[in-house]
Amino acid sequence: MRVIILMLILGLNIVNAQENKATKLEYISRNFLDYNFEGIDQVYIFDNNRKSLSVVGNKIDIGKKREKEEQIVTINLESSENEYYFQDKEKQFLFFRDIVIQDVFYVTEKLPIFIWVLIDEFKVIENKKLQKATTTFRGRTYTAWCDLDTPIDQGPWKFNNLPGLAYNIVDETPDFHFEWHLSKLSKVPLKEVPFTIAIPKLNITKTAS
């Protein structure tokens, strides 16, 4: 009986320890627009995979980066200038901070659920067998290469409902497109998440789903 009680206590401690951790994904993000930019987006998944926060990292011109290889991409998660996307799967809402030129918009909307279709194509990255999946969202087609053995269904930007951990996500639009490439996966204390939810009381724009 004492052994059983001890095992239960240890089990509870493990659960509590897991609940105090967040899964952190780092993606190299590339924007191919009039100019080409690169940075690092950070994704935090927490609350038993029910919530996630994607913070868009600062970007630098890829051309200038190649000219000055010593230049380092810097990210300031505490900066009030970062775009971010907060998803709550339980309450089914998406809240994000969007920046258009110099204008800042706070938007809350019903969580859009991405429908991914698995394709019978595979490739190997870092000794992981990945399967191709595609989806369409608001006029764009996205391709993701996923590890179906790792049950992480959220990714950078607004991506969710993935069939597994996404190593690559590519926007297939010929011009003005985006890419994300997984560079790091780790567990971090929950206190390292920049915030769990921060919806301003004013200036919230509600949009239709």
PDB file of C-alpha atoms in Angstrom:
ATOM      1  CA  MET A   1       0.000   0.000   0.000  1.00  0.00           C
ATOM      2  CA  ARG A   2       2.823   2.412   0.878  1.00  0.00           C
ATOM      3  CA  VAL A   3       4.431   1.638  -2.480  1.00  0.00           C
ATOM      4  CA  ILE A   4       1.178   2.440  -4.295  1.00  0.00           C
ATOM      5  CA  ILE A   5       0.738   5.709  -2.383  1.00  0.00           C
ATOM      6  CA  LEU A   6       4.351   6.673  -3.125  1.00  0.00           C
ATOM      7  CA  MET A   7       3.855   5.937  -6.812  1.00  0.00           C
ATOM      8  CA  LEU A   8       0.702   8.086  -6.846  1.00  0.00           C
ATOM      9  CA  ILE A   9       2.556  10.975  -5.185  1.00  0.00           C
ATOM     10  CA  LEU A  10       5.421  10.681  -7.665  1.00  0.00           C
ATOM     11  CA  GLY A  11       2.936  10.535 -10.513  1.00  0.00           C
ATOM     12  CA  LEU A  12       1.254  13.728  -9.338  1.00  0.00           C
ATOM     13  CA  ASN A  13       4.620  15.438  -9.056  1.00  0.00           C
ATOM     14  CA  ILE A  14       5.448  14.426 -12.631  1.00  0.00           C
ATOM     15  CA  VAL A  15       2.110  15.774 -13.851  1.00  0.00           C
ATOM     16  CA  ASN A  16       2.633  19.049 -11.995  1.00  0.00           C
ATOM     17  CA  ALA A  17       6.161  19.314 -13.382  1.00  0.00           C
ATOM     18  CA  GLN A  18       4.857  18.784 -16.896  1.00  0.00           C
ATOM     19  CA  GLU A  19       2.125  21.380 -16.405  1.00  0.00           C
ATOM     20  CA  ASN A  20       4.762  23.910 -15.355  1.00  0.00           C
ATOM     21  CA  LYS A  21       6.614  23.413 -18.626  1.00  0.00           C
ATOM     22  CA  ALA A  22       5.947  24.750 -22.073  1.00  0.00           C
ATOM     23  CA  THR A  23       7.060  23.252 -25.363  1.00  0.00           C
ATOM     24  CA  LYS A  24       9.144  25.794 -27.239  1.00  0.00           C
ATOM     25  CA  LEU A  25       9.639  25.637 -31.001  1.00  0.00           C
ATOM     26  CA  GLU A  26      11.971  27.916 -32.899  1.00  0.00           C
ATOM     27  CA  TYR A  27      11.438  28.403 -36.619  1.00  0.00           C
ATOM     28  CA  ILE A  28      13.653  30.167 -39.128  1.00  0.00           C
ATOM     29  CA  SER A  29      11.104  32.380 -40.846  1.00  0.00           C
ATOM     30  CA  ARG A  30      11.632  33.784 -44.337  1.00  0.00           C
ATOM     31  CA  ASN A  31       9.444  36.364 -46.039  1.00  0.00           C
ATOM     32  CA  PHE A  32       9.873  36.703 -49.800  1.00  0.00           C
ATOM     33  CA  LEU A  33       8.283  40.049 -50.585  1.00  0.00           C
ATOM     34  CA  ASP A  34       9.641  43.082 -52.446  1.00  0.00           C
ATOM     35  CA  TYR A  35      12.696  42.415 -50.295  1.00  0.00           C
ATOM     36  CA  ASN A  36      13.605  39.083 -48.718  1.00  0.00           C
ATOM     37  CA  PHE A  37      13.710  38.925 -44.935  1.00  0.00           C
ATOM     38  CA  GLU A  38      14.755  36.311 -42.397  1.00  0.00           C
ATOM     39  CA  GLY A  39      14.333  35.980 -38.639  1.00  0.00           C
ATOM     40  CA  ILE A  40      13.367  33.513 -35.946  1.00  0.00           C
ATOM     41  CA  ASP A  41       9.786  32.984 -34.815  1.00  0.00           C
ATOM     42  CA  GLN A  42       9.221  31.383 -31.427  1.00  0.00           C
ATOM     43  CA  VAL A  43       6.223  29.203 -30.609  1.00  0.00           C
ATOM     44  CA  TYR A  44       5.206  28.286 -27.057  1.00  0.00           C
ATOM     45  CA  ILE A  45       2.691  25.476 -26.502  1.00  0.00           C
ATOM     46  CA  PHE A  46       1.247  25.087 -23.008  1.00  0.00           C
ATOM     47  CA  ASP A  47      -1.817  24.317 -20.869  1.00  0.00           C
ATOM     48  CA  ASN A  48      -1.739  20.651 -21.942  1.00  0.00           C
ATOM     49  CA  ASN A  49      -1.519  21.646 -25.617  1.00  0.00           C
ATOM     50  CA  ARG A  50      -4.706  23.679 -25.423  1.00  0.00           C
ATOM     51  CA  LYS A  51      -3.002  27.054 -25.883  1.00  0.00           C
ATOM     52  CA  SER A  52      -0.141  28.388 -27.944  1.00  0.00           C
ATOM     53  CA  LEU A  53       1.628  31.669 -28.492  1.00  0.00           C
ATOM     54  CA  SER A  54       3.570  32.415 -31.681  1.00  0.00           C
ATOM     55  CA  VAL A  55       5.884  35.436 -31.451  1.00  0.00           C
ATOM     56  CA  VAL A  56       7.184  36.851 -34.719  1.00  0.00           C
ATOM     57  CA  GLY A  57      10.882  37.616 -34.440  1.00  0.00           C
ATOM     58  CA  ASN A  58      12.632  40.681 -35.793  1.00  0.00           C
ATOM     59  CA  LYS A  59      13.660  40.302 -39.438  1.00  0.00           C
ATOM     60  CA  ILE A  60      16.718  41.419 -41.354  1.00  0.00           C
ATOM     61  CA  ASP A  61      17.296  41.691 -45.084  1.00  0.00           C
ATOM     62  CA  ILE A  62      18.678  38.349 -46.332  1.00  0.00           C
ATOM     63  CA  GLY A  63      20.861  40.152 -48.880  1.00  0.00           C
ATOM     64  CA  LYS A  64      22.492  42.270 -46.187  1.00  0.00           C
ATOM     65  CA  LYS A  65      22.912  39.203 -43.996  1.00  0.00           C
ATOM     66  CA  ARG A  66      24.867  37.442 -46.731  1.00  0.00           C
ATOM     67  CA  GLU A  67      27.014  40.523 -47.249  1.00  0.00           C
ATOM     68  CA  LYS A  68      27.799  40.630 -43.531  1.00  0.00           C
ATOM     69  CA  GLU A  69      27.943  37.054 -42.313  1.00  0.00           C
ATOM     70  CA  GLU A  70      28.933  38.194 -38.847  1.00  0.00           C
ATOM     71  CA  GLN A  71      25.621  39.977 -38.396  1.00  0.00           C
ATOM     72  CA  ILE A  72      23.362  38.192 -35.901  1.00  0.00           C
ATOM     73  CA  VAL A  73      19.579  38.034 -36.086  1.00  0.00           C
ATOM     74  CA  THR A  74      18.326  39.569 -32.867  1.00  0.00           C
ATOM     75  CA  ILE A  75      14.996  38.919 -31.205  1.00  0.00           C
ATOM     76  CA  ASN A  76      13.475  40.858 -28.349  1.00  0.00           C
ATOM     77  CA  LEU A  77      10.495  39.005 -26.939  1.00  0.00           C
ATOM     78  CA  GLU A  78       9.877  41.775 -24.423  1.00  0.00           C
ATOM     79  CA  SER A  79       9.524  44.358 -27.173  1.00  0.00           C
ATOM     80  CA  SER A  80       6.075  45.859 -27.563  1.00  0.00           C
ATOM     81  CA  GLU A  81       6.722  45.970 -31.298  1.00  0.00           C
ATOM     82  CA  ASN A  82       6.489  42.229 -31.943  1.00  0.00           C
ATOM     83  CA  GLU A  83       3.602  40.706 -33.811  1.00  0.00           C
ATOM     84  CA  TYR A  84       2.155  37.687 -32.032  1.00  0.00           C
ATOM     85  CA  TYR A  85      -0.652  35.132 -32.352  1.00  0.00           C
ATOM     86  CA  PHE A  86      -2.375  33.587 -29.344  1.00  0.00           C
ATOM     87  CA  GLN A  87      -4.541  30.493 -29.878  1.00  0.00           C
ATOM     88  CA  ASP A  88      -6.947  28.988 -27.361  1.00  0.00           C
ATOM     89  CA  LYS A  89      -8.308  25.693 -28.674  1.00  0.00           C
ATOM     90  CA  GLU A  90     -10.627  25.177 -25.711  1.00  0.00           C
ATOM     91  CA  LYS A  91     -12.370  28.543 -26.060  1.00  0.00           C
ATOM     92  CA  GLN A  92     -11.953  28.459 -29.849  1.00  0.00           C
ATOM     93  CA  PHE A  93     -10.552  31.943 -30.327  1.00  0.00           C
ATOM     94  CA  LEU A  94      -7.509  33.516 -31.957  1.00  0.00           C
ATOM     95  CA  PHE A  95      -6.106  36.824 -30.776  1.00  0.00           C
ATOM     96  CA  PHE A  96      -3.256  38.548 -32.543  1.00  0.00           C
ATOM     97  CA  ARG A  97      -1.299  41.754 -32.767  1.00  0.00           C
ATOM     98  CA  ASP A  98      -0.725  42.724 -36.388  1.00  0.00           C
ATOM     99  CA  ILE A  99       1.505  45.514 -37.665  1.00  0.00           C
ATOM    100  CA  VAL A 100       0.881  47.054 -41.091  1.00  0.00           C
ATOM    101  CA  ILE A 101       3.588  49.591 -41.922  1.00  0.00           C
ATOM    102  CA  GLN A 102       3.364  51.733 -38.764  1.00  0.00           C
ATOM    103  CA  ASP A 103      -0.202  50.910 -37.764  1.00  0.00           C
ATOM    104  CA  VAL A 104      -0.895  48.376 -35.008  1.00  0.00           C
ATOM    105  CA  PHE A 105      -4.098  46.322 -34.979  1.00  0.00           C
ATOM    106  CA  TYR A 106      -5.421  44.023 -32.255  1.00  0.00           C
ATOM    107  CA  VAL A 107      -7.761  41.409 -33.661  1.00  0.00           C
ATOM    108  CA  THR A 108      -9.794  38.659 -32.043  1.00  0.00           C
ATOM    109  CA  GLU A 109     -11.711  36.107 -34.085  1.00  0.00           C
ATOM    110  CA  LYS A 110     -13.036  32.593 -34.000  1.00  0.00           C
ATOM    111  CA  LEU A 111     -10.137  30.156 -34.220  1.00  0.00           C
ATOM    112  CA  PRO A 112      -9.740  29.079 -37.868  1.00  0.00           C
ATOM    113  CA  ILE A 113      -9.201  25.311 -38.039  1.00  0.00           C
ATOM    114  CA  PHE A 114      -6.752  24.251 -40.748  1.00  0.00           C
ATOM    115  CA  ILE A 115      -7.725  21.092 -42.648  1.00  0.00           C
ATOM    116  CA  TRP A 116      -4.567  19.205 -43.649  1.00  0.00           C
ATOM    117  CA  VAL A 117      -4.559  16.459 -46.278  1.00  0.00           C
ATOM    118  CA  LEU A 118      -1.825  13.838 -45.979  1.00  0.00           C
ATOM    119  CA  ILE A 119      -0.005  13.080 -49.233  1.00  0.00           C
ATOM    120  CA  ASP A 120       1.764   9.780 -49.889  1.00  0.00           C
ATOM    121  CA  GLU A 121       5.161  11.475 -50.129  1.00  0.00           C
ATOM    122  CA  PHE A 122       7.993  11.249 -47.617  1.00  0.00           C
ATOM    123  CA  LYS A 123      11.434  12.684 -46.917  1.00  0.00           C
ATOM    124  CA  VAL A 124      13.972  12.434 -44.108  1.00  0.00           C
ATOM    125  CA  ILE A 125      15.245  15.412 -42.097  1.00  0.00           C
ATOM    126  CA  GLU A 126      17.535  14.895 -39.086  1.00  0.00           C
ATOM    127  CA  ASN A 127      16.859  11.148 -39.188  1.00  0.00           C
ATOM    128  CA  LYS A 128      13.110  11.773 -38.930  1.00  0.00           C
ATOM    129  CA  LYS A 129      10.764  10.359 -41.540  1.00  0.00           C
ATOM    130  CA  LEU A 130       8.417  13.163 -42.500  1.00  0.00           C
ATOM    131  CA  GLN A 131       5.179  12.995 -44.451  1.00  0.00           C
ATOM    132  CA  LYS A 132       3.841  15.701 -46.718  1.00  0.00           C
ATOM    133  CA  ALA A 133       0.599  17.458 -45.842  1.00  0.00           C
ATOM    134  CA  THR A 134      -1.169  20.295 -47.630  1.00  0.00           C
ATOM    135  CA  THR A 135      -3.879  22.790 -46.774  1.00  0.00           C
ATOM    136  CA  THR A 136      -5.486  25.904 -48.221  1.00  0.00           C
ATOM    137  CA  PHE A 137      -6.240  28.993 -46.173  1.00  0.00           C
ATOM    138  CA  ARG A 138      -7.683  32.272 -47.443  1.00  0.00           C
ATOM    139  CA  GLY A 139      -6.546  31.808 -51.007  1.00  0.00           C
ATOM    140  CA  ARG A 140      -3.097  30.363 -50.310  1.00  0.00           C
ATOM    141  CA  THR A 141      -1.847  26.767 -50.404  1.00  0.00           C
ATOM    142  CA  TYR A 142       0.615  25.576 -47.766  1.00  0.00           C
ATOM    143  CA  THR A 143       2.782  22.463 -47.717  1.00  0.00           C
ATOM    144  CA  ALA A 144       4.059  21.032 -44.439  1.00  0.00           C
ATOM    145  CA  TRP A 145       6.499  18.183 -43.804  1.00  0.00           C
ATOM    146  CA  CYS A 146       5.484  16.565 -40.533  1.00  0.00           C
ATOM    147  CA  ASP A 147       6.747  13.986 -38.055  1.00  0.00           C
ATOM    148  CA  LEU A 148       3.580  12.016 -37.377  1.00  0.00           C
ATOM    149  CA  ASP A 149       5.242  10.317 -34.382  1.00  0.00           C
ATOM    150  CA  THR A 150       5.486  13.624 -32.513  1.00  0.00           C
ATOM    151  CA  PRO A 151       1.957  14.723 -31.552  1.00  0.00           C
ATOM    152  CA  ILE A 152       2.416  18.487 -31.762  1.00  0.00           C
ATOM    153  CA  ASP A 153      -0.388  19.929 -33.867  1.00  0.00           C
ATOM    154  CA  GLN A 154       0.395  23.654 -33.551  1.00  0.00           C
ATOM    155  CA  GLY A 155       2.997  25.692 -35.362  1.00  0.00           C
ATOM    156  CA  PRO A 156       4.061  29.238 -36.151  1.00  0.00           C
ATOM    157  CA  TRP A 157       1.724  32.025 -37.255  1.00  0.00           C
ATOM    158  CA  LYS A 158      -1.901  30.774 -37.210  1.00  0.00           C
ATOM    159  CA  PHE A 159      -1.131  27.154 -38.096  1.00  0.00           C
ATOM    160  CA  ASN A 160      -2.941  24.462 -36.119  1.00  0.00           C
ATOM    161  CA  ASN A 161      -4.479  20.987 -36.446  1.00  0.00           C
ATOM    162  CA  LEU A 162      -1.234  19.683 -38.021  1.00  0.00           C
ATOM    163  CA  PRO A 163      -0.931  15.873 -38.309  1.00  0.00           C
ATOM    164  CA  GLY A 164       2.373  16.016 -36.386  1.00  0.00           C
ATOM    165  CA  LEU A 165       5.318  18.253 -35.602  1.00  0.00           C
ATOM    166  CA  ALA A 166       5.991  20.434 -38.658  1.00  0.00           C
ATOM    167  CA  TYR A 167       9.657  20.629 -39.668  1.00  0.00           C
ATOM    168  CA  ASN A 168       8.935  22.755 -42.740  1.00  0.00           C
ATOM    169  CA  ILE A 169       5.941  24.825 -43.790  1.00  0.00           C
ATOM    170  CA  VAL A 170       6.041  26.532 -47.186  1.00  0.00           C
ATOM    171  CA  ASP A 171       3.586  28.920 -48.781  1.00  0.00           C
ATOM    172  CA  GLU A 172       3.226  27.723 -52.384  1.00  0.00           C
ATOM    173  CA  THR A 173       2.217  31.142 -53.755  1.00  0.00           C
ATOM    174  CA  PRO A 174       4.632  32.003 -56.626  1.00  0.00           C
ATOM    175  CA  ASP A 175       5.200  35.610 -55.549  1.00  0.00           C
ATOM    176  CA  PHE A 176       5.222  37.183 -52.096  1.00  0.00           C
ATOM    177  CA  HIS A 177       5.369  33.978 -50.101  1.00  0.00           C
ATOM    178  CA  PHE A 178       6.540  32.718 -46.717  1.00  0.00           C
ATOM    179  CA  GLU A 179       8.524  29.787 -45.283  1.00  0.00           C
ATOM    180  CA  TRP A 180       9.129  28.353 -41.818  1.00  0.00           C
ATOM    181  CA  HIS A 181      11.865  25.827 -40.987  1.00  0.00           C
ATOM    182  CA  LEU A 182      12.129  24.215 -37.547  1.00  0.00           C
ATOM    183  CA  SER A 183      15.521  24.875 -35.955  1.00  0.00           C
ATOM    184  CA  LYS A 184      15.020  23.926 -32.301  1.00  0.00           C
ATOM    185  CA  LEU A 185      12.636  22.029 -30.017  1.00  0.00           C
ATOM    186  CA  SER A 186      12.893  22.274 -26.231  1.00  0.00           C
ATOM    187  CA  LYS A 187      11.012  22.344 -22.931  1.00  0.00           C
ATOM    188  CA  VAL A 188      11.117  25.571 -20.936  1.00  0.00           C
ATOM    189  CA  PRO A 189       9.604  26.723 -17.621  1.00  0.00           C
ATOM    190  CA  LEU A 190       6.140  28.160 -18.065  1.00  0.00           C
ATOM    191  CA  LYS A 191       7.369  31.461 -16.632  1.00  0.00           C
ATOM    192  CA  GLU A 192       9.523  31.912 -19.752  1.00  0.00           C
ATOM    193  CA  VAL A 193       6.436  32.273 -21.937  1.00  0.00           C
ATOM    194  CA  PRO A 194       6.264  36.047 -22.647  1.00  0.00           C
ATOM    195  CA  PHE A 195       2.602  35.992 -21.591  1.00  0.00           C
ATOM    196  CA  THR A 196      -0.251  33.514 -21.501  1.00  0.00           C
ATOM    197  CA  ILE A 197      -2.909  35.956 -22.615  1.00  0.00           C
ATOM    198  CA  ALA A 198      -2.876  39.720 -23.015  1.00  0.00           C
ATOM    199  CA  ILE A 199      -5.970  41.117 -24.669  1.00  0.00           C
ATOM    200  CA  PRO A 200      -6.176  44.912 -24.482  1.00  0.00           C
ATOM    201  CA  LYS A 201      -9.483  46.159 -23.116  1.00  0.00           C
ATOM    202  CA  LEU A 202      -9.695  48.759 -25.866  1.00  0.00           C
ATOM    203  CA  ASN A 203      -9.252  48.884 -29.633  1.00  0.00           C
ATOM    204  CA  ILE A 204     -10.160  45.243 -30.249  1.00  0.00           C
ATOM    205  CA  THR A 205     -11.358  44.603 -33.781  1.00  0.00           C
ATOM    206  CA  LYS A 206     -13.748  41.676 -34.072  1.00  0.00           C
ATOM    207  CA  THR A 207     -13.810  39.869 -37.375  1.00  0.00           C
ATOM    208  CA  ALA A 208     -15.966  37.145 -38.822  1.00  0.00           C
ATOM    209  CA  SER A 209     -14.616  33.617 -38.994  1.00  0.00           C
TER     210      SER A 209
END
